[in-house]
Amino acid sequence: MELTGSTLGRAPMAPSSAKLCHNTALSTKTAHAMRFAKLGFLQSMDFVAVSKPKCCAAHRSSAKCLVKALQSETLAKEGTVDDVYGGLSQVCAVLGTQWGDEGKGKLVDILSRSYDVVARCQGGSNAGHTIYDNDGKKYALHLVPSGILNQNATCVVGNGVVVHLPSFFQEIDNLEFNGVSCQGRVLVSDRAHLLFDIHRTVDGLREEELGGSKIGTTKRGIGPCYASKAIRNGIRVGDLRHMDTLRDKVDVLFQDAASRFKGFVYEKSILNAEMEHYKSYAERLEPYIADTVQYINMAYLEQKKILVEGGQATMLDVDFGTYPFVTSSNASVGGICTGLGIAPKRLGDIIGVAKAYTTRVGAGPFPTELFGQLADDLRTAGHEFGTTTGRPRRCGWIDIVALKYSSEINGFSALNLTKLDVLSNLPYINVGVSYKGQAGDLISSFPADLDVLGQVEALYFQVAYEVIPGWQSDISLIRKYEDLPTAARAYVERVETLVGLPVKFIGVGPGREALICK
């Protein structure tokens, strides 16, 4: 069934009194990982299930070989933690498809068990990835890759990331305090740019200057730092090894801000204090600094498996997102190559992460946005408050037009549909399947022109919805796809059909075990 309506609170809605369910209690560990053997990604030939062990003739009849044979037969049938990810390519990426906060960190955390290297390629501490360990302990990460809980993985902060050192060290300290060893396991690119507190100050001043046209940034200094990089007065991690010239470079940053903003008063005492801080930061960071371009490419040549974790998401990409209401880096597939120094032909599977509904933080177009009680209920049920800022997220229905646009740009192999459980108990769920202009003509792709998207209020721009029956039951403890209610499976499969991609992972809760592999 298809209905059409404006998206400014006039979209077809389930009754606002419907209660949303999101069971946040983490259940006991399950063997959900076994089902990853069913994936069928690119390079699935990497997975070989051996039914009989290779051994010499003299030992074929030994009890030891018999035990091995039985074990091999069992593993071939059921899969193991070691072989269930065999279908994933040597270089695999996890990217956001919407406006961020889709739950990328959870999938990266789970997949990292099968990878040697986990790398961040862009963004900064504006990214907020929440993950849980096996005991249900929550970790909020902003700069350190989400593979850090896998003790066998090396975590790389790539050259495309902007690094605020006080935040980085605070994150390291919190991890160490909670028993997560970071020593020798975290590398920071010597080419990554440093984000100074002055960048944060400028970010806030810039937002105030925009007045009613604010972008809605996190005010973490990300944009100004990337601006410094672009106009070539940025300072890189490697510059910390040259303290004799660092002072002059930092002075340029302060002078530039003072000349640009009347509200910023610059005195040499500010520079002196900053240099004292960075003298100690440089000493502490030294063990982490590495030529990560060389490291990543050597790891590839040594047949190590590399998992890339994207920050933010495609609809916030500086080129492809709802500009200017975007982040300041390429959060789509191109950012992997430029942010890590890895060749495009070496990329394999690219998994797109999408919520079963849609959220965004800050200002900017949001075609399928909801308002009123239903939006509040969705926000509460999904715990939709920013990991980085704590700001309430705007909530709406899933947007297939934006999702298909994102898929075209990134070339996704498959999707991870997260937070399906949040929609539980809704009698009806709306799916935004197309955009239509004033005359009812179909808009074939996601518009670059914000004026077109801005016409929602005047009813010149409309979103066409399909209304799908809800399942109205708690699914948070379900671990097999076939055990989901018929209506829940129908929703997932409709998304697959509309986007043209398989949904391989389905999130039904925040914990590691709350993942269904389809």
mmCIF file with all atom_site columns, N, CA and C in Angstrom, residues 218-279:
data_model
loop_
_atom_site.group_PDB
_atom_site.id
_atom_site.type_symbol
_atom_site.label_atom_id
_atom_site.label_alt_id
_atom_site.label_comp_id
_atom_site.label_asym_id
_atom_site.label_entity_id
_atom_site.label_seq_id
_atom_site.pdbx_PDB_ins_code
_atom_site.Cartn_x
_atom_site.Cartn_y
_atom_site.Cartn_z
_atom_site.occupancy
_atom_site.B_iso_or_equiv
_atom_site.pdbx_formal_charge
_atom_site.auth_seq_id
_atom_site.auth_comp_id
_atom_site.auth_asym_id
_atom_site.auth_atom_id
_atom_site.pdbx_PDB_model_num
ATOM 1   N N  . THR A 1 218 ? 29.112 19.912 16.096 1.00 0.00 ? 218 THR A N  1
ATOM 2   C CA . THR A 1 218 ? 29.362 19.472 17.473 1.00 0.00 ? 218 THR A CA 1
ATOM 3   C C  . THR A 1 218 ? 30.239 20.467 18.224 1.00 0.00 ? 218 THR A C  1
ATOM 4   N N  . LYS A 1 219 ? 30.769 21.454 17.510 1.00 0.00 ? 219 LYS A N  1
ATOM 5   C CA . LYS A 1 219 ? 31.700 22.453 18.069 1.00 0.00 ? 219 LYS A CA 1
ATOM 6   C C  . LYS A 1 219 ? 32.960 21.792 18.621 1.00 0.00 ? 219 LYS A C  1
ATOM 7   N N  . ARG A 1 220 ? 33.337 20.694 17.995 1.00 0.00 ? 220 ARG A N  1
ATOM 8   C CA . ARG A 1 220 ? 34.558 20.000 18.382 1.00 0.00 ? 220 ARG A CA 1
ATOM 9   C C  . ARG A 1 220 ? 35.760 20.439 17.557 1.00 0.00 ? 220 ARG A C  1
ATOM 10  N N  . GLY A 1 221 ? 35.575 21.446 16.705 1.00 0.00 ? 221 GLY A N  1
ATOM 11  C CA . GLY A 1 221 ? 36.706 21.998 15.958 1.00 0.00 ? 221 GLY A CA 1
ATOM 12  C C  . GLY A 1 221 ? 37.062 21.241 14.694 1.00 0.00 ? 221 GLY A C  1
ATOM 13  N N  . ILE A 1 222 ? 36.194 20.312 14.276 1.00 0.00 ? 222 ILE A N  1
ATOM 14  C CA . ILE A 1 222 ? 36.523 19.462 13.132 1.00 0.00 ? 222 ILE A CA 1
ATOM 15  C C  . ILE A 1 222 ? 36.646 20.292 11.848 1.00 0.00 ? 222 ILE A C  1
ATOM 16  N N  . GLY A 1 223 ? 35.621 21.113 11.563 1.00 0.00 ? 223 GLY A N  1
ATOM 17  C CA . GLY A 1 223 ? 35.650 21.925 10.348 1.00 0.00 ? 223 GLY A CA 1
ATOM 18  C C  . GLY A 1 223 ? 36.843 22.862 10.284 1.00 0.00 ? 223 GLY A C  1
ATOM 19  N N  . PRO A 1 224 ? 37.091 23.658 11.322 1.00 0.00 ? 224 PRO A N  1
ATOM 20  C CA . PRO A 1 224 ? 38.255 24.552 11.292 1.00 0.00 ? 224 PRO A CA 1
ATOM 21  C C  . PRO A 1 224 ? 39.581 23.815 11.139 1.00 0.00 ? 224 PRO A C  1
ATOM 22  N N  . CYS A 1 225 ? 39.679 22.611 11.703 1.00 0.00 ? 225 CYS A N  1
ATOM 23  C CA . CYS A 1 225 ? 40.927 21.859 11.556 1.00 0.00 ? 225 CYS A CA 1
ATOM 24  C C  . CYS A 1 225 ? 41.125 21.414 10.109 1.00 0.00 ? 225 CYS A C  1
ATOM 25  N N  . TYR A 1 226 ? 40.054 20.912 9.496  1.00 0.00 ? 226 TYR A N  1
ATOM 26  C CA . TYR A 1 226 ? 40.156 20.539 8.081  1.00 0.00 ? 226 TYR A CA 1
ATOM 27  C C  . TYR A 1 226 ? 40.390 21.774 7.212  1.00 0.00 ? 226 TYR A C  1
ATOM 28  N N  . ALA A 1 227 ? 39.863 22.927 7.646  1.00 0.00 ? 227 ALA A N  1
ATOM 29  C CA . ALA A 1 227 ? 40.113 24.174 6.917  1.00 0.00 ? 227 ALA A CA 1
ATOM 30  C C  . ALA A 1 227 ? 41.592 24.534 6.982  1.00 0.00 ? 227 ALA A C  1
ATOM 31  N N  . SER A 1 228 ? 42.181 24.379 8.153  1.00 0.00 ? 228 SER A N  1
ATOM 32  C CA . SER A 1 228 ? 43.629 24.624 8.298  1.00 0.00 ? 228 SER A CA 1
ATOM 33  C C  . SER A 1 228 ? 44.422 23.713 7.373  1.00 0.00 ? 228 SER A C  1
ATOM 34  N N  . LYS A 1 229 ? 43.968 22.469 7.282  1.00 0.00 ? 229 LYS A N  1
ATOM 35  C CA . LYS A 1 229 ? 44.632 21.507 6.397  1.00 0.00 ? 229 LYS A CA 1
ATOM 36  C C  . LYS A 1 229 ? 44.542 21.963 4.946  1.00 0.00 ? 229 LYS A C  1
ATOM 37  N N  . ALA A 1 230 ? 43.364 22.435 4.556  1.00 0.00 ? 230 ALA A N  1
ATOM 38  C CA . ALA A 1 230 ? 43.132 22.827 3.167  1.00 0.00 ? 230 ALA A CA 1
ATOM 39  C C  . ALA A 1 230 ? 43.898 24.088 2.764  1.00 0.00 ? 230 ALA A C  1
ATOM 40  N N  . ILE A 1 231 ? 44.028 25.034 3.712  1.00 0.00 ? 231 ILE A N  1
ATOM 41  C CA . ILE A 1 231 ? 44.740 26.280 3.372  1.00 0.00 ? 231 ILE A CA 1
ATOM 42  C C  . ILE A 1 231 ? 46.226 26.192 3.721  1.00 0.00 ? 231 ILE A C  1
ATOM 43  N N  . ARG A 1 232 ? 46.627 24.983 4.149  1.00 0.00 ? 232 ARG A N  1
ATOM 44  C CA . ARG A 1 232 ? 48.037 24.629 4.336  1.00 0.00 ? 232 ARG A CA 1
ATOM 45  C C  . ARG A 1 232 ? 48.745 25.347 5.488  1.00 0.00 ? 232 ARG A C  1
ATOM 46  N N  . ASN A 1 233 ? 47.991 25.681 6.529  1.00 0.00 ? 233 ASN A N  1
ATOM 47  C CA . ASN A 1 233 ? 48.680 26.115 7.752  1.00 0.00 ? 233 ASN A CA 1
ATOM 48  C C  . ASN A 1 233 ? 48.380 25.138 8.895  1.00 0.00 ? 233 ASN A C  1
ATOM 49  N N  . GLY A 1 234 ? 47.937 23.938 8.509  1.00 0.00 ? 234 GLY A N  1
ATOM 50  C CA . GLY A 1 234 ? 47.685 22.901 9.502  1.00 0.00 ? 234 GLY A CA 1
ATOM 51  C C  . GLY A 1 234 ? 48.968 22.335 10.085 1.00 0.00 ? 234 GLY A C  1
ATOM 52  N N  . ILE A 1 235 ? 48.832 21.660 11.201 1.00 0.00 ? 235 ILE A N  1
ATOM 53  C CA . ILE A 1 235 ? 49.983 21.064 11.887 1.00 0.00 ? 235 ILE A CA 1
ATOM 54  C C  . ILE A 1 235 ? 49.731 19.574 12.028 1.00 0.00 ? 235 ILE A C  1
ATOM 55  N N  . ARG A 1 236 ? 50.720 18.777 11.616 1.00 0.00 ? 236 ARG A N  1
ATOM 56  C CA . ARG A 1 236 ? 50.545 17.329 11.607 1.00 0.00 ? 236 ARG A CA 1
ATOM 57  C C  . ARG A 1 236 ? 51.198 16.674 12.822 1.00 0.00 ? 236 ARG A C  1
ATOM 58  N N  . VAL A 1 237 ? 50.794 15.437 13.065 1.00 0.00 ? 237 VAL A N  1
ATOM 59  C CA . VAL A 1 237 ? 51.340 14.692 14.204 1.00 0.00 ? 237 VAL A CA 1
ATOM 60  C C  . VAL A 1 237 ? 52.857 14.629 14.133 1.00 0.00 ? 237 VAL A C  1
ATOM 61  N N  . GLY A 1 238 ? 53.388 14.436 12.945 1.00 0.00 ? 238 GLY A N  1
ATOM 62  C CA . GLY A 1 238 ? 54.837 14.354 12.784 1.00 0.00 ? 238 GLY A CA 1
ATOM 63  C C  . GLY A 1 238 ? 55.564 15.621 13.192 1.00 0.00 ? 238 GLY A C  1
ATOM 64  N N  . ASP A 1 239 ? 54.858 16.749 13.181 1.00 0.00 ? 239 ASP A N  1
ATOM 65  C CA . ASP A 1 239 ? 55.484 18.008 13.583 1.00 0.00 ? 239 ASP A CA 1
ATOM 66  C C  . ASP A 1 239 ? 55.823 18.049 15.065 1.00 0.00 ? 239 ASP A C  1
ATOM 67  N N  . LEU A 1 240 ? 55.210 17.174 15.842 1.00 0.00 ? 240 LEU A N  1
ATOM 68  C CA . LEU A 1 240 ? 55.521 17.116 17.282 1.00 0.00 ? 240 LEU A CA 1
ATOM 69  C C  . LEU A 1 240 ? 56.949 16.663 17.528 1.00 0.00 ? 240 LEU A C  1
ATOM 70  N N  . ARG A 1 241 ? 57.559 16.087 16.518 1.00 0.00 ? 241 ARG A N  1
ATOM 71  C CA . ARG A 1 241 ? 58.952 15.642 16.650 1.00 0.00 ? 241 ARG A CA 1
ATOM 72  C C  . ARG A 1 241 ? 59.944 16.782 16.390 1.00 0.00 ? 241 ARG A C  1
ATOM 73  N N  . HIS A 1 242 ? 59.393 17.963 16.109 1.00 0.00 ? 242 HIS A N  1
ATOM 74  C CA . HIS A 1 242 ? 60.250 19.131 15.821 1.00 0.00 ? 242 HIS A CA 1
ATOM 75  C C  . HIS A 1 242 ? 59.753 20.309 16.644 1.00 0.00 ? 242 HIS A C  1
ATOM 76  N N  . MET A 1 243 ? 59.976 20.237 17.923 1.00 0.00 ? 243 MET A N  1
ATOM 77  C CA . MET A 1 243 ? 59.480 21.268 18.834 1.00 0.00 ? 243 MET A CA 1
ATOM 78  C C  . MET A 1 243 ? 60.111 22.625 18.569 1.00 0.00 ? 243 MET A C  1
ATOM 79  N N  . ASP A 1 244 ? 61.275 22.643 17.921 1.00 0.00 ? 244 ASP A N  1
ATOM 80  C CA . ASP A 1 244 ? 61.950 23.916 17.658 1.00 0.00 ? 244 ASP A CA 1
ATOM 81  C C  . ASP A 1 244 ? 61.183 24.772 16.649 1.00 0.00 ? 244 ASP A C  1
ATOM 82  N N  . THR A 1 245 ? 60.411 24.128 15.775 1.00 0.00 ? 245 THR A N  1
ATOM 83  C CA . THR A 1 245 ? 59.629 24.876 14.783 1.00 0.00 ? 245 THR A CA 1
ATOM 84  C C  . THR A 1 245 ? 58.123 24.856 15.082 1.00 0.00 ? 245 THR A C  1
ATOM 85  N N  . LEU A 1 246 ? 57.725 24.028 16.017 1.00 0.00 ? 246 LEU A N  1
ATOM 86  C CA . LEU A 1 246 ? 56.293 23.887 16.308 1.00 0.00 ? 246 LEU A CA 1
ATOM 87  C C  . LEU A 1 246 ? 55.686 25.187 16.832 1.00 0.00 ? 246 LEU A C  1
ATOM 88  N N  . ARG A 1 247 ? 56.434 25.904 17.670 1.00 0.00 ? 247 ARG A N  1
ATOM 89  C CA . ARG A 1 247 ? 55.910 27.126 18.279 1.00 0.00 ? 247 ARG A CA 1
ATOM 90  C C  . ARG A 1 247 ? 55.461 28.134 17.208 1.00 0.00 ? 247 ARG A C  1
ATOM 91  N N  . ASP A 1 248 ? 56.280 28.317 16.182 1.00 0.00 ? 248 ASP A N  1
ATOM 92  C CA . ASP A 1 248 ? 55.948 29.275 15.126 1.00 0.00 ? 248 ASP A CA 1
ATOM 93  C C  . ASP A 1 248 ? 54.688 28.848 14.376 1.00 0.00 ? 248 ASP A C  1
ATOM 94  N N  . LYS A 1 249 ? 54.519 27.553 14.175 1.00 0.00 ? 249 LYS A N  1
ATOM 95  C CA . LYS A 1 249 ? 53.349 27.045 13.449 1.00 0.00 ? 249 LYS A CA 1
ATOM 96  C C  . LYS A 1 249 ? 52.068 27.236 14.261 1.00 0.00 ? 249 LYS A C  1
ATOM 97  N N  . VAL A 1 250 ? 52.164 27.000 15.560 1.00 0.00 ? 250 VAL A N  1
ATOM 98  C CA . VAL A 1 250 ? 50.998 27.199 16.421 1.00 0.00 ? 250 VAL A CA 1
ATOM 99  C C  . VAL A 1 250 ? 50.661 28.683 16.508 1.00 0.00 ? 250 VAL A C  1
ATOM 100 N N  . ASP A 1 251 ? 51.674 29.511 16.531 1.00 0.00 ? 251 ASP A N  1
ATOM 101 C CA . ASP A 1 251 ? 51.472 30.957 16.574 1.00 0.00 ? 251 ASP A CA 1
ATOM 102 C C  . ASP A 1 251 ? 50.673 31.440 15.360 1.00 0.00 ? 251 ASP A C  1
ATOM 103 N N  . VAL A 1 252 ? 50.945 30.858 14.199 1.00 0.00 ? 252 VAL A N  1
ATOM 104 C CA . VAL A 1 252 ? 50.211 31.209 12.976 1.00 0.00 ? 252 VAL A CA 1
ATOM 105 C C  . VAL A 1 252 ? 48.723 30.903 13.137 1.00 0.00 ? 252 VAL A C  1
ATOM 106 N N  . LEU A 1 253 ? 48.403 29.790 13.763 1.00 0.00 ? 253 LEU A N  1
ATOM 107 C CA . LEU A 1 253 ? 46.998 29.420 13.986 1.00 0.00 ? 253 LEU A CA 1
ATOM 108 C C  . LEU A 1 253 ? 46.297 30.459 14.851 1.00 0.00 ? 253 LEU A C  1
ATOM 109 N N  . PHE A 1 254 ? 46.949 30.876 15.921 1.00 0.00 ? 254 PHE A N  1
ATOM 110 C CA . PHE A 1 254 ? 46.358 31.864 16.826 1.00 0.00 ? 254 PHE A CA 1
ATOM 111 C C  . PHE A 1 254 ? 46.225 33.234 16.145 1.00 0.00 ? 254 PHE A C  1
ATOM 112 N N  . GLN A 1 255 ? 47.244 33.612 15.421 1.00 0.00 ? 255 GLN A N  1
ATOM 113 C CA . GLN A 1 255 ? 47.218 34.911 14.726 1.00 0.00 ? 255 GLN A CA 1
ATOM 114 C C  . GLN A 1 255 ? 46.088 34.939 13.698 1.00 0.00 ? 255 GLN A C  1
ATOM 115 N N  . ASP A 1 256 ? 45.916 33.828 13.018 1.00 0.00 ? 256 ASP A N  1
ATOM 116 C CA . ASP A 1 256 ? 44.869 33.733 12.005 1.00 0.00 ? 256 ASP A CA 1
ATOM 117 C C  . ASP A 1 256 ? 43.485 33.896 12.632 1.00 0.00 ? 256 ASP A C  1
ATOM 118 N N  . ALA A 1 257 ? 43.264 33.245 13.774 1.00 0.00 ? 257 ALA A N  1
ATOM 119 C CA . ALA A 1 257 ? 41.972 33.346 14.466 1.00 0.00 ? 257 ALA A CA 1
ATOM 120 C C  . ALA A 1 257 ? 41.734 34.760 14.980 1.00 0.00 ? 257 ALA A C  1
ATOM 121 N N  . ALA A 1 258 ? 42.790 35.378 15.511 1.00 0.00 ? 258 ALA A N  1
ATOM 122 C CA . ALA A 1 258 ? 42.659 36.728 16.066 1.00 0.00 ? 258 ALA A CA 1
ATOM 123 C C  . ALA A 1 258 ? 42.327 37.750 14.981 1.00 0.00 ? 258 ALA A C  1
ATOM 124 N N  . SER A 1 259 ? 42.872 37.557 13.786 1.00 0.00 ? 259 SER A N  1
ATOM 125 C CA . SER A 1 259 ? 42.601 38.488 12.696 1.00 0.00 ? 259 SER A CA 1
ATOM 126 C C  . SER A 1 259 ? 41.215 38.279 12.099 1.00 0.00 ? 259 SER A C  1
ATOM 127 N N  . ARG A 1 260 ? 40.692 37.080 12.268 1.00 0.00 ? 260 ARG A N  1
ATOM 128 C CA . ARG A 1 260 ? 39.393 36.753 11.668 1.00 0.00 ? 260 ARG A CA 1
ATOM 129 C C  . ARG A 1 260 ? 38.210 37.064 12.584 1.00 0.00 ? 260 ARG A C  1
ATOM 130 N N  . PHE A 1 261 ? 38.375 36.852 13.890 1.00 0.00 ? 261 PHE A N  1
ATOM 131 C CA . PHE A 1 261 ? 37.256 37.025 14.823 1.00 0.00 ? 261 PHE A CA 1
ATOM 132 C C  . PHE A 1 261 ? 37.582 38.097 15.864 1.00 0.00 ? 261 PHE A C  1
ATOM 133 N N  . LYS A 1 262 ? 36.772 39.136 15.884 1.00 0.00 ? 262 LYS A N  1
ATOM 134 C CA . LYS A 1 262 ? 36.999 40.229 16.821 1.00 0.00 ? 262 LYS A CA 1
ATOM 135 C C  . LYS A 1 262 ? 36.829 39.784 18.269 1.00 0.00 ? 262 LYS A C  1
ATOM 136 N N  . GLY A 1 263 ? 36.013 38.757 18.462 1.00 0.00 ? 263 GLY A N  1
ATOM 137 C CA . GLY A 1 263 ? 35.765 38.302 19.824 1.00 0.00 ? 263 GLY A CA 1
ATOM 138 C C  . GLY A 1 263 ? 36.885 37.478 20.421 1.00 0.00 ? 263 GLY A C  1
ATOM 139 N N  . PHE A 1 264 ? 37.890 37.164 19.602 1.00 0.00 ? 264 PHE A N  1
ATOM 140 C CA . PHE A 1 264 ? 39.002 36.354 20.100 1.00 0.00 ? 264 PHE A CA 1
ATOM 141 C C  . PHE A 1 264 ? 40.207 37.241 20.386 1.00 0.00 ? 264 PHE A C  1
ATOM 142 N N  . VAL A 1 265 ? 40.600 37.280 21.647 1.00 0.00 ? 265 VAL A N  1
ATOM 143 C CA . VAL A 1 265 ? 41.748 38.087 22.066 1.00 0.00 ? 265 VAL A CA 1
ATOM 144 C C  . VAL A 1 265 ? 42.954 37.168 22.239 1.00 0.00 ? 265 VAL A C  1
ATOM 145 N N  . TYR A 1 266 ? 44.010 37.459 21.510 1.00 0.00 ? 266 TYR A N  1
ATOM 146 C CA . TYR A 1 266 ? 45.199 36.607 21.539 1.00 0.00 ? 266 TYR A CA 1
ATOM 147 C C  . TYR A 1 266 ? 46.349 37.318 22.231 1.00 0.00 ? 266 TYR A C  1
ATOM 148 N N  . GLU A 1 267 ? 46.898 36.614 23.207 1.00 0.00 ? 267 GLU A N  1
ATOM 149 C CA . GLU A 1 267 ? 48.079 37.100 23.915 1.00 0.00 ? 267 GLU A CA 1
ATOM 150 C C  . GLU A 1 267 ? 49.143 36.007 23.924 1.00 0.00 ? 267 GLU A C  1
ATOM 151 N N  . LYS A 1 268 ? 50.389 36.394 24.019 1.00 0.00 ? 268 LYS A N  1
ATOM 152 C CA . LYS A 1 268 ? 51.487 35.431 23.979 1.00 0.00 ? 268 LYS A CA 1
ATOM 153 C C  . LYS A 1 268 ? 51.424 34.440 25.142 1.00 0.00 ? 268 LYS A C  1
ATOM 154 N N  . SER A 1 269 ? 50.776 34.847 26.226 1.00 0.00 ? 269 SER A N  1
ATOM 155 C CA . SER A 1 269 ? 50.661 33.929 27.356 1.00 0.00 ? 269 SER A CA 1
ATOM 156 C C  . SER A 1 269 ? 49.833 32.699 26.983 1.00 0.00 ? 269 SER A C  1
ATOM 157 N N  . ILE A 1 270 ? 48.885 32.893 26.066 1.00 0.00 ? 270 ILE A N  1
ATOM 158 C CA . ILE A 1 270 ? 48.069 31.767 25.588 1.00 0.00 ? 270 ILE A CA 1
ATOM 159 C C  . ILE A 1 270 ? 48.948 30.790 24.815 1.00 0.00 ? 270 ILE A C  1
ATOM 160 N N  . LEU A 1 271 ? 49.802 31.323 23.970 1.00 0.00 ? 271 LEU A N  1
ATOM 161 C CA . LEU A 1 271 ? 50.725 30.480 23.199 1.00 0.00 ? 271 LEU A CA 1
ATOM 162 C C  . LEU A 1 271 ? 51.681 29.741 24.120 1.00 0.00 ? 271 LEU A C  1
ATOM 163 N N  . ASN A 1 272 ? 52.214 30.438 25.141 1.00 0.00 ? 272 ASN A N  1
ATOM 164 C CA . ASN A 1 272 ? 53.146 29.800 26.073 1.00 0.00 ? 272 ASN A CA 1
ATOM 165 C C  . ASN A 1 272 ? 52.507 28.622 26.792 1.00 0.00 ? 272 ASN A C  1
ATOM 166 N N  . ALA A 1 273 ? 51.265 28.820 27.219 1.00 0.00 ? 273 ALA A N  1
ATOM 167 C CA . ALA A 1 273 ? 50.561 27.745 27.919 1.00 0.00 ? 273 ALA A CA 1
ATOM 168 C C  . ALA A 1 273 ? 50.311 26.554 26.989 1.00 0.00 ? 273 ALA A C  1
ATOM 169 N N  . GLU A 1 274 ? 49.945 26.873 25.758 1.00 0.00 ? 274 GLU A N  1
ATOM 170 C CA . GLU A 1 274 ? 49.677 25.807 24.780 1.00 0.00 ? 274 GLU A CA 1
ATOM 171 C C  . GLU A 1 274 ? 50.939 25.010 24.495 1.00 0.00 ? 274 GLU A C  1
ATOM 172 N N  . MET A 1 275 ? 52.050 25.677 24.384 1.00 0.00 ? 275 MET A N  1
ATOM 173 C CA . MET A 1 275 ? 53.304 24.986 24.082 1.00 0.00 ? 275 MET A CA 1
ATOM 174 C C  . MET A 1 275 ? 53.750 24.098 25.230 1.00 0.00 ? 275 MET A C  1
ATOM 175 N N  . GLU A 1 276 ? 53.478 24.510 26.459 1.00 0.00 ? 276 GLU A N  1
ATOM 176 C CA . GLU A 1 276 ? 53.798 23.660 27.613 1.00 0.00 ? 276 GLU A CA 1
ATOM 177 C C  . GLU A 1 276 ? 52.992 22.365 27.561 1.00 0.00 ? 276 GLU A C  1
ATOM 178 N N  . HIS A 1 277 ? 51.732 22.496 27.197 1.00 0.00 ? 277 HIS A N  1
ATOM 179 C CA . HIS A 1 277 ? 50.882 21.305 27.083 1.00 0.00 ? 277 HIS A CA 1
ATOM 180 C C  . HIS A 1 277 ? 51.405 20.371 26.002 1.00 0.00 ? 277 HIS A C  1
ATOM 181 N N  . TYR A 1 278 ? 51.734 20.950 24.854 1.00 0.00 ? 278 TYR A N  1
ATOM 182 C CA . TYR A 1 278 ? 52.121 20.109 23.727 1.00 0.00 ? 278 TYR A CA 1
ATOM 183 C C  . TYR A 1 278 ? 53.528 19.535 23.854 1.00 0.00 ? 278 TYR A C  1
ATOM 184 N N  . LYS A 1 279 ? 54.313 20.096 24.707 1.00 0.00 ? 279 LYS A N  1
ATOM 185 C CA . LYS A 1 279 ? 55.618 19.494 24.983 1.00 0.00 ? 279 LYS A CA 1
ATOM 186 C C  . LYS A 1 279 ? 55.416 18.142 25.670 1.00 0.00 ? 279 LYS A C  1
#
